[in-house]
Coordinates of C-alpha atoms and ligand atoms in Angstrom, one line a residue:
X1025 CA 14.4 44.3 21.5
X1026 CA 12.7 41.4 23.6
X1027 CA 15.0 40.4 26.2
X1028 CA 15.8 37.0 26.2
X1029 CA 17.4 33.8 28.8
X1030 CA 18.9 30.8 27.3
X1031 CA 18.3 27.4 28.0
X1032 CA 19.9 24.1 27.7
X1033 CA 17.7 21.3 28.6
X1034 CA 19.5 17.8 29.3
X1035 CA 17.1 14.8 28.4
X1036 CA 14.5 15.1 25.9
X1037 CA 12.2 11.4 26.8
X1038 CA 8.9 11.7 28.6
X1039 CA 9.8 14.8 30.5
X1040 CA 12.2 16.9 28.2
X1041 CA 9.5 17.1 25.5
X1042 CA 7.0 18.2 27.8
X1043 CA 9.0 21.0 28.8
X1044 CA 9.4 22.1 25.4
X1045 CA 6.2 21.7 24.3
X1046 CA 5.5 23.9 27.2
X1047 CA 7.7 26.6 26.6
X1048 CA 7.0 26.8 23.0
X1049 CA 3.5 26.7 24.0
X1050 CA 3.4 29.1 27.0
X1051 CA 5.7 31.7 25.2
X1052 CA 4.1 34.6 25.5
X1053 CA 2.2 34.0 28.9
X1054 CA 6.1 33.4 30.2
X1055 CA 7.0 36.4 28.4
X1056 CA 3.9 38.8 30.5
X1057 CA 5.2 37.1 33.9
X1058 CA 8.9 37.5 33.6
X1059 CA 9.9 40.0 31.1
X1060 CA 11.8 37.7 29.3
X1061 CA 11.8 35.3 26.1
X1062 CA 12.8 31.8 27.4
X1063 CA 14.4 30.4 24.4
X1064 CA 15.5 26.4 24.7
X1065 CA 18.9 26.9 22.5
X1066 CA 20.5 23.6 22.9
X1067 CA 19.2 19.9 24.0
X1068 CA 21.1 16.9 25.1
X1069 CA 20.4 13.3 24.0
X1070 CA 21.9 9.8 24.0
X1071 CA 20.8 9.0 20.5
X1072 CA 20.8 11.4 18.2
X1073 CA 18.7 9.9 15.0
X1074 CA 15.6 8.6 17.0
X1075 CA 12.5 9.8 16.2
X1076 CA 11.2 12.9 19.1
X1077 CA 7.1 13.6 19.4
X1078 CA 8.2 17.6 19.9
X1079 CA 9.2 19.9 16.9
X1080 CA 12.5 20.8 17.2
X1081 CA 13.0 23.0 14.9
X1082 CA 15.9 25.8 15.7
X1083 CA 17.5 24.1 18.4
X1084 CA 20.4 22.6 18.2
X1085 CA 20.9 18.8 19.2
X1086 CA 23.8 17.2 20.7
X1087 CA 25.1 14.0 23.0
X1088 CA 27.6 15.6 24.4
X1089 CA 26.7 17.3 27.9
X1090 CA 29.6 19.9 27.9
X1091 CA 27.8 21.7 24.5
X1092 CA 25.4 22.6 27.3
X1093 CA 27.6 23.0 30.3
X1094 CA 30.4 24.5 28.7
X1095 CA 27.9 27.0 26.5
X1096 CA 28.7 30.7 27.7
X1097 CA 24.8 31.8 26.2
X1098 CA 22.9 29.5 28.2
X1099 CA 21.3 30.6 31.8
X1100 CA 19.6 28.0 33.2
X1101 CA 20.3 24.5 32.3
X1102 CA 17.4 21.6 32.7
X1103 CA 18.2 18.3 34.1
X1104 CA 15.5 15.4 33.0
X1105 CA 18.1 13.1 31.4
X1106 CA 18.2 10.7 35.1
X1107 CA 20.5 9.0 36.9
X1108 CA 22.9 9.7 39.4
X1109 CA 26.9 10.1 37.8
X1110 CA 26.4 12.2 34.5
X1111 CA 23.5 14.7 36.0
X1112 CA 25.8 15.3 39.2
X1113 CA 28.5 15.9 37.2
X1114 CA 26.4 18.2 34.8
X1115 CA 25.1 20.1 37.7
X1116 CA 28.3 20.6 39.3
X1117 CA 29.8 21.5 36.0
X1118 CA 26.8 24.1 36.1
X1119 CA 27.0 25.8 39.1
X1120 CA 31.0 26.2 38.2
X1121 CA 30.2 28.2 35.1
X1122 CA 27.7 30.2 37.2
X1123 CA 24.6 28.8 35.4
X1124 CA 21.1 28.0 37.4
X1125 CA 19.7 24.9 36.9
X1126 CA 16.4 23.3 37.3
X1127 CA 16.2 18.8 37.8
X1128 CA 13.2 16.4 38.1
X1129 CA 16.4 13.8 39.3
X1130 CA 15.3 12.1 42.8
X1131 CA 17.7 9.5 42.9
X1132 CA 20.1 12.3 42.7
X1133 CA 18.3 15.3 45.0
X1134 CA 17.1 12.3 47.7
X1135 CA 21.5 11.8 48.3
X1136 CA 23.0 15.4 47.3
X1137 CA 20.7 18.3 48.1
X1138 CA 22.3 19.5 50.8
X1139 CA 26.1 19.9 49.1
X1140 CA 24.7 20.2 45.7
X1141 CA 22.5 23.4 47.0
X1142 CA 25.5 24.5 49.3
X1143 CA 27.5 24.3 46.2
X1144 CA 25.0 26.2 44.1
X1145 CA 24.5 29.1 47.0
X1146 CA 28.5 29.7 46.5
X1147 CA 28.4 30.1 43.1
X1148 CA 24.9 32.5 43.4
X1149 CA 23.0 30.3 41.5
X1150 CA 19.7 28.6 42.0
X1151 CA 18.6 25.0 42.4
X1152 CA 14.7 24.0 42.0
X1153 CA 13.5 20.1 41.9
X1154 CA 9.5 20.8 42.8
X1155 CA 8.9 17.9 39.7
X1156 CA 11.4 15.6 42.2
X1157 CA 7.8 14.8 44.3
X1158 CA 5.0 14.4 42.8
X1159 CA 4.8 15.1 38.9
X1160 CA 2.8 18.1 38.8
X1161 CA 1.6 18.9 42.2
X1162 CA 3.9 22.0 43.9
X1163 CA 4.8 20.5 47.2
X1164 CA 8.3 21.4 48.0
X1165 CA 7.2 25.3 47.4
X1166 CA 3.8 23.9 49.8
X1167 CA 6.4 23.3 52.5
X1168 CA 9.1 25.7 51.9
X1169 CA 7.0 28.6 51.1
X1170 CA 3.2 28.1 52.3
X1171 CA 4.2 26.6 55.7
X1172 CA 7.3 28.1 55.9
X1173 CA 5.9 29.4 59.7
X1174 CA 5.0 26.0 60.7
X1175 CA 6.9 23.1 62.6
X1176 CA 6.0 20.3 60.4
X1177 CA 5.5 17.3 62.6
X1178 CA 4.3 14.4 60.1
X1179 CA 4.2 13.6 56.2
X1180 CA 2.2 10.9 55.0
X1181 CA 1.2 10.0 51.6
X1182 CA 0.8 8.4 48.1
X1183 CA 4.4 9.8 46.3
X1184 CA 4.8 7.2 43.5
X1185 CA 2.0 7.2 40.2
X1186 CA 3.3 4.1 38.7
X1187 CA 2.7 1.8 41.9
X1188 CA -0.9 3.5 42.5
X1189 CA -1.8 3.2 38.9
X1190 CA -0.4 -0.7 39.0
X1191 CA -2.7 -1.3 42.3
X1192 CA -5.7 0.9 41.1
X1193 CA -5.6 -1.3 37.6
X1194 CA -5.2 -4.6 40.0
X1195 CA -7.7 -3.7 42.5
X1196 CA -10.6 -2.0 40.1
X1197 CA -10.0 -3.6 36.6
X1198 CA -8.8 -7.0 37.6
X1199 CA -5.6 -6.5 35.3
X1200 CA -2.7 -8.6 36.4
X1201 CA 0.3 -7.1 38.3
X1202 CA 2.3 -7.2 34.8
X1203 CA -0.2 -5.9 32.3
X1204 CA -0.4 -3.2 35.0
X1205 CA 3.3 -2.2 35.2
X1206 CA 3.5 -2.0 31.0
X1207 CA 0.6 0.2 30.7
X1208 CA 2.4 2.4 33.5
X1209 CA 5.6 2.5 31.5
X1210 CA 3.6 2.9 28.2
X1211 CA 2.1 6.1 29.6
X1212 CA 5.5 7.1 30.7
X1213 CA 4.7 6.9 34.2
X1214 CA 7.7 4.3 35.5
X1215 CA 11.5 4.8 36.0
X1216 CA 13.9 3.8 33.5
X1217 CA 14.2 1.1 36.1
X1218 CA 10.7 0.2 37.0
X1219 CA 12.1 -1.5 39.9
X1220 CA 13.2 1.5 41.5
X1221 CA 9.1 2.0 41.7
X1222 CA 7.6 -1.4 42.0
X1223 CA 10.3 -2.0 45.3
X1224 CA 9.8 1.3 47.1
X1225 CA 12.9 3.3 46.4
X1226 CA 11.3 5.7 44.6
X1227 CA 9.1 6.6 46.3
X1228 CA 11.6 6.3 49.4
X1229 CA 14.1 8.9 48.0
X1230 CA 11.0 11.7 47.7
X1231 CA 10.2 10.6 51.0
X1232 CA 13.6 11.4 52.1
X1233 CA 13.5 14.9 50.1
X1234 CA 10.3 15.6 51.6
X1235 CA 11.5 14.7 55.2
X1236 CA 14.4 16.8 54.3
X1237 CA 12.8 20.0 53.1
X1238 CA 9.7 19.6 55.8
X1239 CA 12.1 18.8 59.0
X1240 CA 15.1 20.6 57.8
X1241 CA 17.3 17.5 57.8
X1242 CA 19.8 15.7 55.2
X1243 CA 18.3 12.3 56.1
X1244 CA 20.1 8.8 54.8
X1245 CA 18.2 6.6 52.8
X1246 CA 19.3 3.6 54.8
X1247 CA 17.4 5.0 57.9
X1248 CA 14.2 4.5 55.9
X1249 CA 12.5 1.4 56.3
X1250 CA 11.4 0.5 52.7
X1251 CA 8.8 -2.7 51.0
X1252 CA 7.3 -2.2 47.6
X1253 CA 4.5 -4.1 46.0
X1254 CA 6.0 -6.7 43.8
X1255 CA 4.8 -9.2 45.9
X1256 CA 1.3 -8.4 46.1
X1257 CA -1.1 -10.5 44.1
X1258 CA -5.1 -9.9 43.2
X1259 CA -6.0 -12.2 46.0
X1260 CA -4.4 -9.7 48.7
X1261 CA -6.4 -7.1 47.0
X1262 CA -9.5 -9.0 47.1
X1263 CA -9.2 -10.6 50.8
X1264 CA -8.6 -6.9 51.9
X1265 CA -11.6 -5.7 50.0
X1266 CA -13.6 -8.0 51.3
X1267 CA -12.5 -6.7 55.0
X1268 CA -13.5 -3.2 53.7
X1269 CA -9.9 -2.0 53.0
X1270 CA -7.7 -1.0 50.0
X1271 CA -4.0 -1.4 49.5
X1272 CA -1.8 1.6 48.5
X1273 CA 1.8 1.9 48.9
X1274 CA 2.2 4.9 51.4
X1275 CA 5.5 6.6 53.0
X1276 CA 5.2 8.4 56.1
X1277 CA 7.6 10.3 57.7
X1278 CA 7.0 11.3 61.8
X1279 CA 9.3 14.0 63.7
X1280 CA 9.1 14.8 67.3
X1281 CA 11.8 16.0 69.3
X1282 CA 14.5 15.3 66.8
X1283 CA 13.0 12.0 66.6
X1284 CA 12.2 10.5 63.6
X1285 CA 10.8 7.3 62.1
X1286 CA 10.5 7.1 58.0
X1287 CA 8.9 4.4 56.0
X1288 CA 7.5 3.2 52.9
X1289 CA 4.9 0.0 52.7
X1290 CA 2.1 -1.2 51.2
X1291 CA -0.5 -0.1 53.4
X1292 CA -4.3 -1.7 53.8
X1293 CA -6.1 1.7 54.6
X1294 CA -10.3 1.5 55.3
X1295 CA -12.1 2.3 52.4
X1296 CA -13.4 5.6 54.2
X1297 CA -9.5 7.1 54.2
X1298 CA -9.3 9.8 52.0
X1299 CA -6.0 8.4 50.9
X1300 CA -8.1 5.2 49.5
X1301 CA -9.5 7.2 47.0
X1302 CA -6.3 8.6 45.2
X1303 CA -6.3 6.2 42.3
X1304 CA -3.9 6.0 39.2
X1305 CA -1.0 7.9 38.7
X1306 CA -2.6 10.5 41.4
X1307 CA -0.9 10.9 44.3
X1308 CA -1.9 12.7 47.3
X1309 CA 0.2 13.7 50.7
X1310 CA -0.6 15.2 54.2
X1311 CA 1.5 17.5 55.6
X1312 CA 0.7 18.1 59.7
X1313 CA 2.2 21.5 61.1
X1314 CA 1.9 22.0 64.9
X1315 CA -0.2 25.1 64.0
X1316 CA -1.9 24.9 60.5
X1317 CA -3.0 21.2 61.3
X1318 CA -3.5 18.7 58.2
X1319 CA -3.0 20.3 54.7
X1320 CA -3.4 17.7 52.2
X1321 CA -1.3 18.1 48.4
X1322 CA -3.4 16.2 45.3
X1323 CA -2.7 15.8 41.6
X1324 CA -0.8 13.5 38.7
X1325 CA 1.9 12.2 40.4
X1326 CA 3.6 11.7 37.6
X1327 CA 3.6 11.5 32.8
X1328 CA 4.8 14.0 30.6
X1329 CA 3.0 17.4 31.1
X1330 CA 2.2 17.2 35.1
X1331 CA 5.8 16.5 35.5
X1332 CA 7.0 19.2 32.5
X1333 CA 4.8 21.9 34.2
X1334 CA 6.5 21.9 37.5
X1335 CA 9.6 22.1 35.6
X1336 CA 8.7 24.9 33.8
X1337 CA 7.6 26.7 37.0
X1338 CA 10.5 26.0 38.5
X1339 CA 12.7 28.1 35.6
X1340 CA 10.0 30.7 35.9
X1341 CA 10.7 30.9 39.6
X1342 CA 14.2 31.3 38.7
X1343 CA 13.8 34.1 36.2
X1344 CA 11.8 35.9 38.4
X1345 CA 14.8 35.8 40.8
X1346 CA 17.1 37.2 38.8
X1347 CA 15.0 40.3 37.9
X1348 CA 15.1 40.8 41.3
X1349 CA 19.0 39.7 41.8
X1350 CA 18.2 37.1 44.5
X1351 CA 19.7 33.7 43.2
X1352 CA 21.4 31.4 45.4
X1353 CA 19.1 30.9 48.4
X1354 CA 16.5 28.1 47.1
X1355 CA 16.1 25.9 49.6
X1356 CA 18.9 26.3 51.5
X1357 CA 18.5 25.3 55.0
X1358 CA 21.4 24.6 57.9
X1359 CA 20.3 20.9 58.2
X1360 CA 19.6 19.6 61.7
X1361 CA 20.5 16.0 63.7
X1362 CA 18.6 13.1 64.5
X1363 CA 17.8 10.5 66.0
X1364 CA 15.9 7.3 64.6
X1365 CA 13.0 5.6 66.7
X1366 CA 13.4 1.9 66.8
X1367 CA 11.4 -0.6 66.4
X1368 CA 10.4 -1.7 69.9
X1369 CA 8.9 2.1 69.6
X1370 CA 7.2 1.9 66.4
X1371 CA 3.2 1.1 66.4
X1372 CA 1.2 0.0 63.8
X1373 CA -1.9 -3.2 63.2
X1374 CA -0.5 -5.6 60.8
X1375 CA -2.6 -7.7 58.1
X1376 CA -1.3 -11.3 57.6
X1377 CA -2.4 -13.9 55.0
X1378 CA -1.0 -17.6 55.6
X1379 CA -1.5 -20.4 53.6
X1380 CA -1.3 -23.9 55.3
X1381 CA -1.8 -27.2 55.2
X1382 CA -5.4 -28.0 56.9
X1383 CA -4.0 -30.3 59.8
X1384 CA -5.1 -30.6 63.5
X1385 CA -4.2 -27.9 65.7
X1386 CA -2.7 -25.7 63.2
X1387 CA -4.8 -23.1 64.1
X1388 CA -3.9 -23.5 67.9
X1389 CA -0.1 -23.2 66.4
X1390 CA -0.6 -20.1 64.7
X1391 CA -2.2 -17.9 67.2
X1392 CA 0.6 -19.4 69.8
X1393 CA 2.8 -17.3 67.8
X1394 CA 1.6 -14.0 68.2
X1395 CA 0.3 -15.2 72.1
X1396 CA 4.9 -15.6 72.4
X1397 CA 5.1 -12.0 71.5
X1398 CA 1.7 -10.8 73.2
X1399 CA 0.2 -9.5 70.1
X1400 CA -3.6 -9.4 70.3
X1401 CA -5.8 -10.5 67.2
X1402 CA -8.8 -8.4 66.0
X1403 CA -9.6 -10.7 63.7
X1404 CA -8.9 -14.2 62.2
X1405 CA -10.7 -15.0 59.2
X1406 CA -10.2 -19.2 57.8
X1407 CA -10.8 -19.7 54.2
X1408 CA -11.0 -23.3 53.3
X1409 CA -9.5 -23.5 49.3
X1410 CA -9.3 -27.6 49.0
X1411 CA -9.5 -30.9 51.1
X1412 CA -5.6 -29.8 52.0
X1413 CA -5.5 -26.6 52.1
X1414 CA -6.6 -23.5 54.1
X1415 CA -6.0 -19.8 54.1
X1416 CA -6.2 -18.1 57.7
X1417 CA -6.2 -14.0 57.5
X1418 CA -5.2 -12.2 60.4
X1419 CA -5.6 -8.8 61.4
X1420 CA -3.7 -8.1 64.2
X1421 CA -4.4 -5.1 67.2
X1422 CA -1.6 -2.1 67.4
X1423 CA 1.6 -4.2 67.9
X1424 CA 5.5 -2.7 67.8
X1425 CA 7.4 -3.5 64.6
X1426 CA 10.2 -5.3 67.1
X1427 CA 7.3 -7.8 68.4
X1428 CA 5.7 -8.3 65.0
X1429 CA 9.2 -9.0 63.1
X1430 CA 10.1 -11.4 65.6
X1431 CA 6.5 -12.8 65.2
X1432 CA 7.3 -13.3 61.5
X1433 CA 9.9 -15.4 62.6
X1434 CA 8.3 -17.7 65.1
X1435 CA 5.9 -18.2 62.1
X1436 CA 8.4 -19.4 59.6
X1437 CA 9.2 -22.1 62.2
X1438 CA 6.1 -23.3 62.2
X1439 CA 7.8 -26.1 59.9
X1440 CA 6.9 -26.5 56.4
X1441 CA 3.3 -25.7 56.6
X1442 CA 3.7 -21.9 55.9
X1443 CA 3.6 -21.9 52.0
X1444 CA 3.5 -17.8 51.9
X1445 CA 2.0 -14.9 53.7
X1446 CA 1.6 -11.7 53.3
X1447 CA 1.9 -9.0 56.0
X1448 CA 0.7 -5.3 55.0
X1449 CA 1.1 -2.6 58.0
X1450 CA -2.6 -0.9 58.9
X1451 CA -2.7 2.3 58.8
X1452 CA -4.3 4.5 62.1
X1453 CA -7.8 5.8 60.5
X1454 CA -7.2 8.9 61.0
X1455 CA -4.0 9.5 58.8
Ligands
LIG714 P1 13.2 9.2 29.8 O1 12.0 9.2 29.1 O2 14.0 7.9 29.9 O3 14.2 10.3 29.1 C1 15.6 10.4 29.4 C2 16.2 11.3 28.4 O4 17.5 11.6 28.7 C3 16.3 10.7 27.0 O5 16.0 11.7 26.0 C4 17.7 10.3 26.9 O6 18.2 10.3 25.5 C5 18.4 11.3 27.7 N1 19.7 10.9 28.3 C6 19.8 9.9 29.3 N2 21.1 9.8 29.6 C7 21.8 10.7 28.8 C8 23.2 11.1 28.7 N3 24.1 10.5 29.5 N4 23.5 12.0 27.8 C9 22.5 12.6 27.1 N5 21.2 12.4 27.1 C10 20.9 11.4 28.0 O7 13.1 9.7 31.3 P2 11.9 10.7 31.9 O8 10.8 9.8 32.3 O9 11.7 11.8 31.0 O10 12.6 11.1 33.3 C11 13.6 12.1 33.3 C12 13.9 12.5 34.8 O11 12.7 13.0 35.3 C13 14.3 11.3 35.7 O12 15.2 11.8 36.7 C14 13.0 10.9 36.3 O13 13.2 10.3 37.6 C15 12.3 12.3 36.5 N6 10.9 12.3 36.6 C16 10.1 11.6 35.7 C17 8.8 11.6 35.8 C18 7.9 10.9 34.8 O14 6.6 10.9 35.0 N7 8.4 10.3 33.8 C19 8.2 12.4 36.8 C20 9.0 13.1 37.7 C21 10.3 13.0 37.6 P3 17.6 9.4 24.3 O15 16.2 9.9 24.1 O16 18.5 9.7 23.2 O17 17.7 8.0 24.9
LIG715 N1 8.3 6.9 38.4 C1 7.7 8.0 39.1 C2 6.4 7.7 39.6 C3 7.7 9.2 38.3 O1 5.8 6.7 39.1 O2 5.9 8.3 40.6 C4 7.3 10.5 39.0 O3 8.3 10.8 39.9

């Protein structure tokens, strides 16, 4: 008789279906790698009359989370329902009746890893979230497994695929910011909160469970410095083409010496980066170890069957674990201190786009402004628009954050002839 491991999958929206369309799909291919028939027995939903685009014939459907919890058949329990109170809970609930579980949830993973996998070692049971980073691609078990020798030094990349489809669309097809952001939640792409995307946090909290898998930390989302795109127009797009660069919201993430600085911003990169040319819902990240050098991550960053696939692996992973009884050591890691970098130590070129009124000596007033803070311009482009009006775009040399910020706000004085600007950090060339 063909043994067989119960699951109970929490969420059935863009994700949930994928992963059963997955394991119904992959049955027998999981079956040759495991030993085992993965069977999905119950699923958990809000609404239980809408219409779902998976069959679902034989399992059972419920909104109520303790069916699944509570069930003394099921295994392994997946979490792609979202949200932070009723998937903690669930988990918890989980790991308490000695069950492994699997979660795509990184506004939950980016706050609780470390006591929700402390809690899951104590009860021997596993906790994977590789689809918590970037959809598809594998790059927690990249860091935790393939440079498990190295001492990761740097993580910079493209971690959300709604903001880089929204850009790519902005940049390439002249769409507008909003016609962009629909088609990204159309294709499933986006939070249930698109904000959570289009302002940074998103792709903040992988940041943050990057930074704490890579550098073996339980970092605090306040100590990274976050900006999304929601400001950013077609005109910043096309001003930076023009200057041979291309915007893409990128977080980075620096350790040396317990040191750390974390950050995610839109980012004017030269068109020759390699991280330029990750467009769509792709995203791409470089991981720097002191002895492997750069290894760079690329795929779909995020939609239905990327993000179902890692998933999937991840209760594989966990199967394959308990044929071998070894469940309860995922990613567990004694989490170190640190210390955050200030500003004053922080480097970067800045880009600046300032609209004025065209009066005498504005100029002179302008560039005064960065002379108070001894920031030196590369570059200072003046784009007449009307008879009153005049763009001035400014790329600045390598300047701290402290000195630029307070630059910022020596520019604002410049009384009622600011009417908006722009600033986008510069990346280094070399990533
Ligand atoms: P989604 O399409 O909004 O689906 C959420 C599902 O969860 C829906 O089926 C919903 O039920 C169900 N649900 C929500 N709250 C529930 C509750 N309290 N009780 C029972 N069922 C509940 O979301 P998604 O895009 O699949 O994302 C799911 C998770 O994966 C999130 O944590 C997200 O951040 C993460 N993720 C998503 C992607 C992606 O590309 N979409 C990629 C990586 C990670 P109804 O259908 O009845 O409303
Ligand atoms: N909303 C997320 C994104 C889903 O666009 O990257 C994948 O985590």
């Amino acid at each position: 008789m063909k043994k067989v491991i119960h699951v109970g999958v929490l969420g059935l929206g863009t994700v949930g279906s994928g992963v059963i369309h997955i394991l119904q799909e992959r049955r027998e291919k999981i079956f040759l790698d495991t030993g085992y028939e993965i069977r999905v027995k119950t699923v958990a939903v809000r609404d239980l009359e809408k219409e779902r685009d998976v069959s679902i014939d034989g399992i059972v459907l419920t909104n109520n989370l303790d069916d699944i919890t509570d069930d003394p058949d099921i295994d392994i329990i997946v979490e792609v329902m979202g949200g932070i109170k009723h998937a903690k809970q669930s988990i918890i609930k989980a790991f308490y009746n000695k069950k492994h579980v699997v979660t795509a949830n990184k506004d939950l993973l980016a706050s609780y890893s470390t006591e929700l996998l402390q809690l899951a070692h104590e009860n021997a049971c596993d906790l994977y979230y590789e689809a918590s980073v970037a959809g598809g691609v594998p790059i927690l078990r990249g860091l935790i497994d393939g440079l498990a020798s190295d001492h990761i030094r740097k993580i910079i990349g493209i971690i959300n695929g709604t903001t880089n489809y929204i850009l790519t669309k902005m940049s390439q097809n002249g769409w507008s910011y909003d016609q962009a952001l629909k088609e990204a939640q159309n294709l499933g792409f986006a939070e249930a909160d698109s904000s959570a995307d289009v302002d940074g946090l998103d792709a903040a909290r992988k940041l943050a469970i990057l930074a704490n898998l890579g550098f073996s930390m339980n970092i605090s989302l306040d100590d990274i410095h976050v900006r999304g795109i929601r400001h950013v127009d077609k005109t910043d797009l096309k001003v930076a083409k023009k200057l041979g660069l291309t915007m893409k919201l990128v977080g980075k993430a620096e350790m040396s010496n317990s040191v750390i600085s974390l950050s995610v911003a839109p980012t004017l990169l030269p068109n020759h980066h390699p991280l330029s040319s990750v467009n769509n819902e792709y995203n791409a990240v470089y991981v720097h170890g002191q002895a492997v050098g750069e290894v760079m991550f690329y795929g779909p960053g995020a939609g239905k069957l990327p993000t179902a696939s890692a998933v999937v692996s991840d209760v594989i992973s966990i199967v394959k674990n308990m044929n071998l009884d070894t469940n309860g050591y995922s990613l567990l890691k004694e989490p170190q201190s640190y210390i955050l970098k200030q500003d004053q130590e922080i480097f970067s070129k800045y880009f600046i786009r300032i609209l004025l009124k065209d009066e005498r000596g504005i100029l002179k007033k302008i560039t005064e402004c960065f002379m108070n803070q001894s920031i030196s311009l590369k570059e200072i482009i003046e784009l007449p628009l009307d008879d009153e009006l005049v763009e001035i775009v400014i790329v600045t040399h390598r300047t701290s954050r402290y000195q630029f910020e307070r630059t910022l706000r020596l520019l604002e004085d410049v009384a009622g002839t600011i009417k908006s600007y722009y600033c986008i950090e510069v990346e280094k060339e070399n990533a």
